[in-house]
Amino acid sequence: MKVFTPVLVFQKMPTGKGRDKFSIQCLECFGKNLYIGTKEGVVEYLTVNNTSAEESLSVREVGKRQMGRSGAVSQLTAVPVLNHLLVLWDGSVTVLNMFSLELLPALKKIQNVSLFCISESAVQTDSIELIAASTKRKTVSVYKVCVDRWECVRQVALPQEPVVLAAHGTCLCVATCDRYFLHDYQSQTTLDLFPHNLGKQNIIANKCGKGEFILNGPGCLGMFVMKNGTSQHPPVQWPDGVVDAAVHFPYVLALQNQTIHIYSILDQQLKQTVPLQSAKSLVSTEESVFVVADKEIHRLSPVPLQDQIEDLVKNQRVDEALMLLDRLQDLLPKDSYKDLHKNVICTSGMIKFYREAFVEAKDLFIKGELDPREIISLYPAMPVMSEDFTPQTTAVSNAKDLWMLSRDDWPTFQQYLIFLDDFLREVRPTGQGQMCPQDIDSALFKLYLEQGEYGKLDQLVSSQNNCNLQMCVPDLEQHRRFFTLGLLYQSQGQHFNAIQTWVKIVEEQSEDPSHISVFQHIVNTLSNLEHKPIIWKFVDWVLQRDQEAGILIFTKKHTSSHVTFAPEEVLTILSSYPLALTLYLEYLVSELHSKEEKHHTMLVTSYVKWILQSIEDEYNNKTSKEEMRHKLQQILWQSPFYNVDAIYNQITPSFLHVERAILLGKSGKHKKALQVLVHEEKDQQAAESYCRRTSAGRDRKFTQGVFLSLLQIYLESCQHVITAVDLLNKNAASFDLVSVLRVLPDSWSLKLVLRFLSESLRGTVHDKRMRGLEMSLAKVETLRHKHVWMEATHEKIRVDGECVCQSCQKRLSGPEFLRRPTGELTHISCHSGESGH
């Protein structure tokens, strides 16, 4: 893996005049500006044309300053906010102008300094803090540096003489001859970290992030230490003999004499090695890392993060790519991060897909919002309907040819087909599936049809779908799935084609393998359809085949349907279908509770015609003649809306005597109705039932009159004497005794009507006793009220000079007053005035 690209920035060419003594000791970088400190005490100022380019760079020398005749420049630090360049040479710190390299006379040298660092706590103000270690004492001095002056503001005593020094704010990271420790000169606290072996390893203590240091710890461990003593990253195991280290997040670079080892801070693994001869130090900037050699300066430019991610993905190191991407999310534009993240996730899914880890693959495809067409296009004979689609997924090394797999290893290919079904069904209702709904539905259609999963196929095409008709119709016809074809037409809004297809199945008795009753499905479809013209086109066809089923089109409408039929237009079309007409009229009367005389009269007429026709033509129907007569009698008794005279005229010449009696009763001709039942129907039980039903809910006088009429009819003929006696004995309570005695023949003996007389007298006595009991109970209730009144009127009421009227609040001066039920007293005049209002 390549994470940095080395580029030569500067190289000192031999002069050819004897031995070349040029040697780079230190380097400082700021933007395009490079400052080189040499072994001969020279400070060189260079500029680089483009610090972000990866090609060879052109360097221009801007200036040079000789600090003295001898001695190396051991440290350079730029302070851009002050335009200062701090130079450590010959044991003292000198300040030069960053651009002219002129000495600043107002800032005198700081003598006896072995090393120094600056604190970034005040970089954005008009001053900074310089921390300088003394060459003679175990102390460091803190200087406040301004544009034209500096002053020592603090002396900090340390436990040991510092060898390496770094600072974050007021926290110093100090390396001595045997250990590392942290010292906060503001709070005067010291925290020991860990020891080191100066004889066997180089001391490294560099700043590497906000409040963080990188140290060369025991056992060749690169240790990350925060200024509070904790660590946010695990240590990195680097090789022995590391000379310097620098951090360019998320990587840490460890410099050996001949090689730079680059490790990831995220997983502590070695990512790249860069061979460089005679390298001695590293300088990290925001853009890159500079490597200082004896006569050369190299720049390690980080490979763009996007290229790193893509390189990891191509090598199927997707987990590593995801970790890197997630940790560096803030360094990328939002859109770039989102696209990269999706690409990595989907590539990981592809790897899992070809490893047959289908559950994980599906989750990754959904998480990465993979275009479903990418998966559909991998399968043989699976159409991608979008003409502008081009596969975009990253190729993976373990990819398989599914066409070859389907031919050579069918069981394994079956598992891939199961995955396709599962994945497409899960993304279908989501926004991911809405990217290409026609492709998804057409692929599922093809899959179910070819695999013979007809249940799933019917479920797909009977619901809302985006299947391509041009592709699906020929396939269904080829497989003779005509019922499914109708479902597909229906879901696409082509209701006429759908019903026409099903009609063809019924008429031709096609061998459609569906187990569904196609005719019943047509009826259900028409009953739920919202297109009235289509219903009219097929309703005659349905009624001709089955009137009972056809009537459901008008009586079993779906609750969501907005189509309603006027009863008149339905009655017109049903006029040629008597059974359907009868059923529809029953629907109007019984369920819709129609009160129109026409509907009730037509229903009664249809019952009469059916009964008469069944006798004449021996017409057979599921509903027997007895059941139909029962329906007729029920509506004649219960309905008040039909035309009595019209119905009576229809049934007069027929055998429907009971029905004629009911109609006579509706006209108030009860005696004539009873005569029909007794003499023509010859059904005494029916006559008696007529009396009971007619008198139900009527007063006693009406009941006695109806039963007396029946008795008189029986008495008119000697043949009905026994029937008359039975009528009297069974219904004694329904007769008026006096009226009966007046009509009974003188020839009848007392013994013949003894039971009737006994029952009648017993009833009369019972009625008299009940009236007496009721009167007694009323008297008791009256006495109770009188008792309550007497108790209320005989109660003593005390009235004295303090009693006042509750209405006018004046005193009660006399014995005349009123007492309210609540016990309050008031003047009679006041109460009268209130009552008047």
PDB file of N, CA and C in Angstrom, residues 431-495:
ATOM      1  N   GLY A 431     -36.665   3.651  -0.735  1.00  0.00           N
ATOM      2  CA  GLY A 431     -36.165   4.632  -1.688  1.00  0.00           C
ATOM      3  C   GLY A 431     -35.121   4.037  -2.611  1.00  0.00           C
ATOM      4  N   GLN A 432     -34.363   3.069  -2.105  1.00  0.00           N
ATOM      5  CA  GLN A 432     -33.374   2.382  -2.934  1.00  0.00           C
ATOM      6  C   GLN A 432     -34.052   1.656  -4.093  1.00  0.00           C
ATOM      7  N   GLY A 433     -35.221   1.054  -3.804  1.00  0.00           N
ATOM      8  CA  GLY A 433     -35.938   0.347  -4.858  1.00  0.00           C
ATOM      9  C   GLY A 433     -36.630   1.279  -5.832  1.00  0.00           C
ATOM     10  N   GLN A 434     -36.964   2.490  -5.384  1.00  0.00           N
ATOM     11  CA  GLN A 434     -37.644   3.440  -6.266  1.00  0.00           C
ATOM     12  C   GLN A 434     -36.717   4.024  -7.330  1.00  0.00           C
ATOM     13  N   MET A 435     -35.422   3.726  -7.237  1.00  0.00           N
ATOM     14  CA  MET A 435     -34.496   4.169  -8.278  1.00  0.00           C
ATOM     15  C   MET A 435     -34.816   3.488  -9.616  1.00  0.00           C
ATOM     16  N   CYS A 436     -35.272   2.242  -9.547  1.00  0.00           N
ATOM     17  CA  CYS A 436     -35.523   1.490 -10.790  1.00  0.00           C
ATOM     18  C   CYS A 436     -36.659   0.494 -10.548  1.00  0.00           C
ATOM     19  N   PRO A 437     -37.872   0.965 -10.296  1.00  0.00           N
ATOM     20  CA  PRO A 437     -38.971   0.047  -9.951  1.00  0.00           C
ATOM     21  C   PRO A 437     -39.302  -0.938 -11.061  1.00  0.00           C
ATOM     22  N   GLN A 438     -39.208  -0.510 -12.323  1.00  0.00           N
ATOM     23  CA  GLN A 438     -39.549  -1.415 -13.414  1.00  0.00           C
ATOM     24  C   GLN A 438     -38.532  -2.556 -13.515  1.00  0.00           C
ATOM     25  N   ASP A 439     -37.283  -2.244 -13.295  1.00  0.00           N
ATOM     26  CA  ASP A 439     -36.253  -3.289 -13.360  1.00  0.00           C
ATOM     27  C   ASP A 439     -36.456  -4.316 -12.253  1.00  0.00           C
ATOM     28  N   ILE A 440     -36.772  -3.843 -11.048  1.00  0.00           N
ATOM     29  CA  ILE A 440     -36.954  -4.754  -9.915  1.00  0.00           C
ATOM     30  C   ILE A 440     -38.154  -5.658 -10.144  1.00  0.00           C
ATOM     31  N   ASP A 441     -39.293  -5.066 -10.512  1.00  0.00           N
ATOM     32  CA  ASP A 441     -40.499  -5.879 -10.675  1.00  0.00           C
ATOM     33  C   ASP A 441     -40.384  -6.834 -11.855  1.00  0.00           C
ATOM     34  N   SER A 442     -39.758  -6.387 -12.933  1.00  0.00           N
ATOM     35  CA  SER A 442     -39.595  -7.275 -14.089  1.00  0.00           C
ATOM     36  C   SER A 442     -38.654  -8.426 -13.759  1.00  0.00           C
ATOM     37  N   ALA A 443     -37.616  -8.153 -12.976  1.00  0.00           N
ATOM     38  CA  ALA A 443     -36.690  -9.221 -12.573  1.00  0.00           C
ATOM     39  C   ALA A 443     -37.394 -10.227 -11.666  1.00  0.00           C
ATOM     40  N   LEU A 444     -38.177  -9.734 -10.701  1.00  0.00           N
ATOM     41  CA  LEU A 444     -38.923 -10.651  -9.840  1.00  0.00           C
ATOM     42  C   LEU A 444     -39.922 -11.466 -10.665  1.00  0.00           C
ATOM     43  N   PHE A 445     -40.580 -10.830 -11.618  1.00  0.00           N
ATOM     44  CA  PHE A 445     -41.522 -11.530 -12.491  1.00  0.00           C
ATOM     45  C   PHE A 445     -40.813 -12.677 -13.214  1.00  0.00           C
ATOM     46  N   LYS A 446     -39.679 -12.362 -13.817  1.00  0.00           N
ATOM     47  CA  LYS A 446     -38.932 -13.370 -14.572  1.00  0.00           C
ATOM     48  C   LYS A 446     -38.481 -14.507 -13.654  1.00  0.00           C
ATOM     49  N   LEU A 447     -38.030 -14.136 -12.472  1.00  0.00           N
ATOM     50  CA  LEU A 447     -37.539 -15.138 -11.522  1.00  0.00           C
ATOM     51  C   LEU A 447     -38.656 -16.084 -11.102  1.00  0.00           C
ATOM     52  N   TYR A 448     -39.800 -15.539 -10.702  1.00  0.00           N
ATOM     53  CA  TYR A 448     -40.901 -16.386 -10.237  1.00  0.00           C
ATOM     54  C   TYR A 448     -41.449 -17.252 -11.363  1.00  0.00           C
ATOM     55  N   LEU A 449     -41.555 -16.691 -12.562  1.00  0.00           N
ATOM     56  CA  LEU A 449     -42.108 -17.447 -13.682  1.00  0.00           C
ATOM     57  C   LEU A 449     -41.202 -18.611 -14.062  1.00  0.00           C
ATOM     58  N   GLU A 450     -39.893 -18.345 -14.157  1.00  0.00           N
ATOM     59  CA  GLU A 450     -38.963 -19.390 -14.567  1.00  0.00           C
ATOM     60  C   GLU A 450     -38.789 -20.457 -13.491  1.00  0.00           C
ATOM     61  N   GLN A 451     -38.919 -20.064 -12.226  1.00  0.00           N
ATOM     62  CA  GLN A 451     -38.738 -21.015 -11.138  1.00  0.00           C
ATOM     63  C   GLN A 451     -40.044 -21.722 -10.753  1.00  0.00           C
ATOM     64  N   GLY A 452     -41.135 -21.345 -11.397  1.00  0.00           N
ATOM     65  CA  GLY A 452     -42.408 -21.988 -11.102  1.00  0.00           C
ATOM     66  C   GLY A 452     -43.000 -21.602  -9.761  1.00  0.00           C
ATOM     67  N   GLU A 453     -42.614 -20.460  -9.233  1.00  0.00           N
ATOM     68  CA  GLU A 453     -43.171 -19.987  -7.962  1.00  0.00           C
ATOM     69  C   GLU A 453     -44.404 -19.130  -8.271  1.00  0.00           C
ATOM     70  N   TYR A 454     -45.490 -19.834  -8.645  1.00  0.00           N
ATOM     71  CA  TYR A 454     -46.668 -19.131  -9.159  1.00  0.00           C
ATOM     72  C   TYR A 454     -47.435 -18.393  -8.075  1.00  0.00           C
ATOM     73  N   GLY A 455     -47.358 -18.865  -6.842  1.00  0.00           N
ATOM     74  CA  GLY A 455     -48.002 -18.134  -5.755  1.00  0.00           C
ATOM     75  C   GLY A 455     -47.396 -16.749  -5.586  1.00  0.00           C
ATOM     76  N   LYS A 456     -46.074 -16.690  -5.564  1.00  0.00           N
ATOM     77  CA  LYS A 456     -45.395 -15.402  -5.474  1.00  0.00           C
ATOM     78  C   LYS A 456     -45.640 -14.561  -6.720  1.00  0.00           C
ATOM     79  N   LEU A 457     -45.713 -15.236  -7.881  1.00  0.00           N
ATOM     80  CA  LEU A 457     -45.939 -14.507  -9.122  1.00  0.00           C
ATOM     81  C   LEU A 457     -47.307 -13.828  -9.105  1.00  0.00           C
ATOM     82  N   ASP A 458     -48.347 -14.564  -8.699  1.00  0.00           N
ATOM     83  CA  ASP A 458     -49.686 -13.974  -8.644  1.00  0.00           C
ATOM     84  C   ASP A 458     -49.754 -12.851  -7.619  1.00  0.00           C
ATOM     85  N   GLN A 459     -49.065 -13.043  -6.500  1.00  0.00           N
ATOM     86  CA  GLN A 459     -49.047 -11.991  -5.476  1.00  0.00           C
ATOM     87  C   GLN A 459     -48.377 -10.722  -6.011  1.00  0.00           C
ATOM     88  N   LEU A 460     -47.324 -10.902  -6.811  1.00  0.00           N
ATOM     89  CA  LEU A 460     -46.616  -9.748  -7.372  1.00  0.00           C
ATOM     90  C   LEU A 460     -47.494  -9.002  -8.365  1.00  0.00           C
ATOM     91  N   VAL A 461     -48.092  -9.720  -9.304  1.00  0.00           N
ATOM     92  CA  VAL A 461     -48.822  -9.039 -10.378  1.00  0.00           C
ATOM     93  C   VAL A 461     -50.205  -8.591  -9.952  1.00  0.00           C
ATOM     94  N   SER A 462     -50.735  -9.133  -8.845  1.00  0.00           N
ATOM     95  CA  SER A 462     -52.062  -8.700  -8.407  1.00  0.00           C
ATOM     96  C   SER A 462     -52.000  -7.447  -7.543  1.00  0.00           C
ATOM     97  N   SER A 463     -50.813  -7.098  -7.065  1.00  0.00           N
ATOM     98  CA  SER A 463     -50.641  -5.857  -6.316  1.00  0.00           C
ATOM     99  C   SER A 463     -50.078  -4.786  -7.252  1.00  0.00           C
ATOM    100  N   GLN A 464     -49.951  -3.591  -6.752  1.00  0.00           N
ATOM    101  CA  GLN A 464     -49.394  -2.518  -7.582  1.00  0.00           C
ATOM    102  C   GLN A 464     -47.963  -2.865  -7.974  1.00  0.00           C
ATOM    103  N   ASN A 465     -47.665  -2.814  -9.261  1.00  0.00           N
ATOM    104  CA  ASN A 465     -46.339  -3.206  -9.727  1.00  0.00           C
ATOM    105  C   ASN A 465     -45.963  -2.378 -10.944  1.00  0.00           C
ATOM    106  N   ASN A 466     -44.697  -2.527 -11.352  1.00  0.00           N
ATOM    107  CA  ASN A 466     -44.166  -1.794 -12.501  1.00  0.00           C
ATOM    108  C   ASN A 466     -43.591  -2.759 -13.532  1.00  0.00           C
ATOM    109  N   CYS A 467     -44.191  -3.932 -13.634  1.00  0.00           N
ATOM    110  CA  CYS A 467     -43.712  -4.907 -14.618  1.00  0.00           C
ATOM    111  C   CYS A 467     -43.886  -4.350 -16.038  1.00  0.00           C
ATOM    112  N   ASN A 468     -42.933  -4.718 -16.886  1.00  0.00           N
ATOM    113  CA  ASN A 468     -42.972  -4.274 -18.273  1.00  0.00           C
ATOM    114  C   ASN A 468     -43.893  -5.204 -19.074  1.00  0.00           C
ATOM    115  N   LEU A 469     -44.997  -4.651 -19.572  1.00  0.00           N
ATOM    116  CA  LEU A 469     -45.974  -5.482 -20.270  1.00  0.00           C
ATOM    117  C   LEU A 469     -45.413  -6.100 -21.539  1.00  0.00           C
ATOM    118  N   GLN A 470     -44.599  -5.358 -22.264  1.00  0.00           N
ATOM    119  CA  GLN A 470     -44.069  -5.876 -23.524  1.00  0.00           C
ATOM    120  C   GLN A 470     -43.233  -7.133 -23.298  1.00  0.00           C
ATOM    121  N   MET A 471     -42.597  -7.229 -22.143  1.00  0.00           N
ATOM    122  CA  MET A 471     -41.804  -8.411 -21.841  1.00  0.00           C
ATOM    123  C   MET A 471     -42.647  -9.499 -21.191  1.00  0.00           C
ATOM    124  N   CYS A 472     -43.555  -9.101 -20.303  1.00  0.00           N
ATOM    125  CA  CYS A 472     -44.253 -10.081 -19.467  1.00  0.00           C
ATOM    126  C   CYS A 472     -45.387 -10.790 -20.193  1.00  0.00           C
ATOM    127  N   VAL A 473     -46.111 -10.082 -21.044  1.00  0.00           N
ATOM    128  CA  VAL A 473     -47.272 -10.695 -21.698  1.00  0.00           C
ATOM    129  C   VAL A 473     -46.871 -11.914 -22.545  1.00  0.00           C
ATOM    130  N   PRO A 474     -45.878 -11.803 -23.435  1.00  0.00           N
ATOM    131  CA  PRO A 474     -45.497 -13.001 -24.211  1.00  0.00           C
ATOM    132  C   PRO A 474     -45.024 -14.154 -23.326  1.00  0.00           C
ATOM    133  N   ASP A 475     -44.310 -13.842 -22.244  1.00  0.00           N
ATOM    134  CA  ASP A 475     -43.838 -14.905 -21.353  1.00  0.00           C
ATOM    135  C   ASP A 475     -45.006 -15.635 -20.708  1.00  0.00           C
ATOM    136  N   LEU A 476     -46.012 -14.910 -20.255  1.00  0.00           N
ATOM    137  CA  LEU A 476     -47.170 -15.549 -19.628  1.00  0.00           C
ATOM    138  C   LEU A 476     -47.956 -16.370 -20.635  1.00  0.00           C
ATOM    139  N   GLU A 477     -48.093 -15.859 -21.845  1.00  0.00           N
ATOM    140  CA  GLU A 477     -48.810 -16.623 -22.868  1.00  0.00           C
ATOM    141  C   GLU A 477     -48.055 -17.892 -23.223  1.00  0.00           C
ATOM    142  N   GLN A 478     -46.740 -17.805 -23.265  1.00  0.00           N
ATOM    143  CA  GLN A 478     -45.931 -18.979 -23.584  1.00  0.00           C
ATOM    144  C   GLN A 478     -46.082 -20.058 -22.502  1.00  0.00           C
ATOM    145  N   HIS A 479     -46.150 -19.614 -21.234  1.00  0.00           N
ATOM    146  CA  HIS A 479     -46.309 -20.558 -20.124  1.00  0.00           C
ATOM    147  C   HIS A 479     -47.785 -20.878 -19.838  1.00  0.00           C
ATOM    148  N   ARG A 480     -48.697 -20.335 -20.665  1.00  0.00           N
ATOM    149  CA  ARG A 480     -50.130 -20.570 -20.527  1.00  0.00           C
ATOM    150  C   ARG A 480     -50.642 -20.160 -19.141  1.00  0.00           C
ATOM    151  N   ARG A 481     -50.123 -19.075 -18.622  1.00  0.00           N
ATOM    152  CA  ARG A 481     -50.585 -18.530 -17.336  1.00  0.00           C
ATOM    153  C   ARG A 481     -51.568 -17.395 -17.635  1.00  0.00           C
ATOM    154  N   PHE A 482     -52.737 -17.780 -18.174  1.00  0.00           N
ATOM    155  CA  PHE A 482     -53.692 -16.763 -18.619  1.00  0.00           C
ATOM    156  C   PHE A 482     -54.355 -16.043 -17.454  1.00  0.00           C
ATOM    157  N   PHE A 483     -54.623 -16.774 -16.392  1.00  0.00           N
ATOM    158  CA  PHE A 483     -55.218 -16.085 -15.231  1.00  0.00           C
ATOM    159  C   PHE A 483     -54.256 -15.039 -14.673  1.00  0.00           C
ATOM    160  N   THR A 484     -52.982 -15.398 -14.570  1.00  0.00           N
ATOM    161  CA  THR A 484     -51.973 -14.446 -14.109  1.00  0.00           C
ATOM    162  C   THR A 484     -51.860 -13.266 -15.067  1.00  0.00           C
ATOM    163  N   LEU A 485     -52.018 -13.535 -16.358  1.00  0.00           N
ATOM    164  CA  LEU A 485     -51.995 -12.459 -17.352  1.00  0.00           C
ATOM    165  C   LEU A 485     -53.116 -11.453 -17.071  1.00  0.00           C
ATOM    166  N   GLY A 486     -54.299 -11.973 -16.733  1.00  0.00           N
ATOM    167  CA  GLY A 486     -55.393 -11.080 -16.383  1.00  0.00           C
ATOM    168  C   GLY A 486     -55.074 -10.241 -15.151  1.00  0.00           C
ATOM    169  N   LEU A 487     -54.454 -10.878 -14.164  1.00  0.00           N
ATOM    170  CA  LEU A 487     -54.047 -10.127 -12.967  1.00  0.00           C
ATOM    171  C   LEU A 487     -53.076  -9.014 -13.327  1.00  0.00           C
ATOM    172  N   LEU A 488     -52.156  -9.317 -14.234  1.00  0.00           N
ATOM    173  CA  LEU A 488     -51.182  -8.302 -14.643  1.00  0.00           C
ATOM    174  C   LEU A 488     -51.883  -7.132 -15.343  1.00  0.00           C
ATOM    175  N   TYR A 489     -52.793  -7.439 -16.259  1.00  0.00           N
ATOM    176  CA  TYR A 489     -53.563  -6.377 -16.923  1.00  0.00           C
ATOM    177  C   TYR A 489     -54.308  -5.532 -15.880  1.00  0.00           C
ATOM    178  N   GLN A 490     -54.912  -6.207 -14.926  1.00  0.00           N
ATOM    179  CA  GLN A 490     -55.699  -5.504 -13.908  1.00  0.00           C
ATOM    180  C   GLN A 490     -54.824  -4.562 -13.092  1.00  0.00           C
ATOM    181  N   SER A 491     -53.653  -5.026 -12.684  1.00  0.00           N
ATOM    182  CA  SER A 491     -52.764  -4.179 -11.866  1.00  0.00           C
ATOM    183  C   SER A 491     -52.235  -2.989 -12.655  1.00  0.00           C
ATOM    184  N   GLN A 492     -52.203  -3.119 -13.988  1.00  0.00           N
ATOM    185  CA  GLN A 492     -51.732  -2.024 -14.819  1.00  0.00           C
ATOM    186  C   GLN A 492     -52.871  -1.097 -15.240  1.00  0.00           C
ATOM    187  N   GLY A 493     -54.077  -1.334 -14.697  1.00  0.00           N
ATOM    188  CA  GLY A 493     -55.211  -0.470 -15.001  1.00  0.00           C
ATOM    189  C   GLY A 493     -55.958  -0.843 -16.270  1.00  0.00           C
ATOM    190  N   GLN A 494     -55.569  -1.944 -16.924  1.00  0.00           N
ATOM    191  CA  GLN A 494     -56.249  -2.375 -18.153  1.00  0.00           C
ATOM    192  C   GLN A 494     -57.335  -3.390 -17.779  1.00  0.00           C
ATOM    193  N   HIS A 495     -58.405  -2.881 -17.155  1.00  0.00           N
ATOM    194  CA  HIS A 495     -59.442  -3.759 -16.609  1.00  0.00           C
ATOM    195  C   HIS A 495     -60.193  -4.514 -17.710  1.00  0.00           C
TER     196      HIS A 495
END
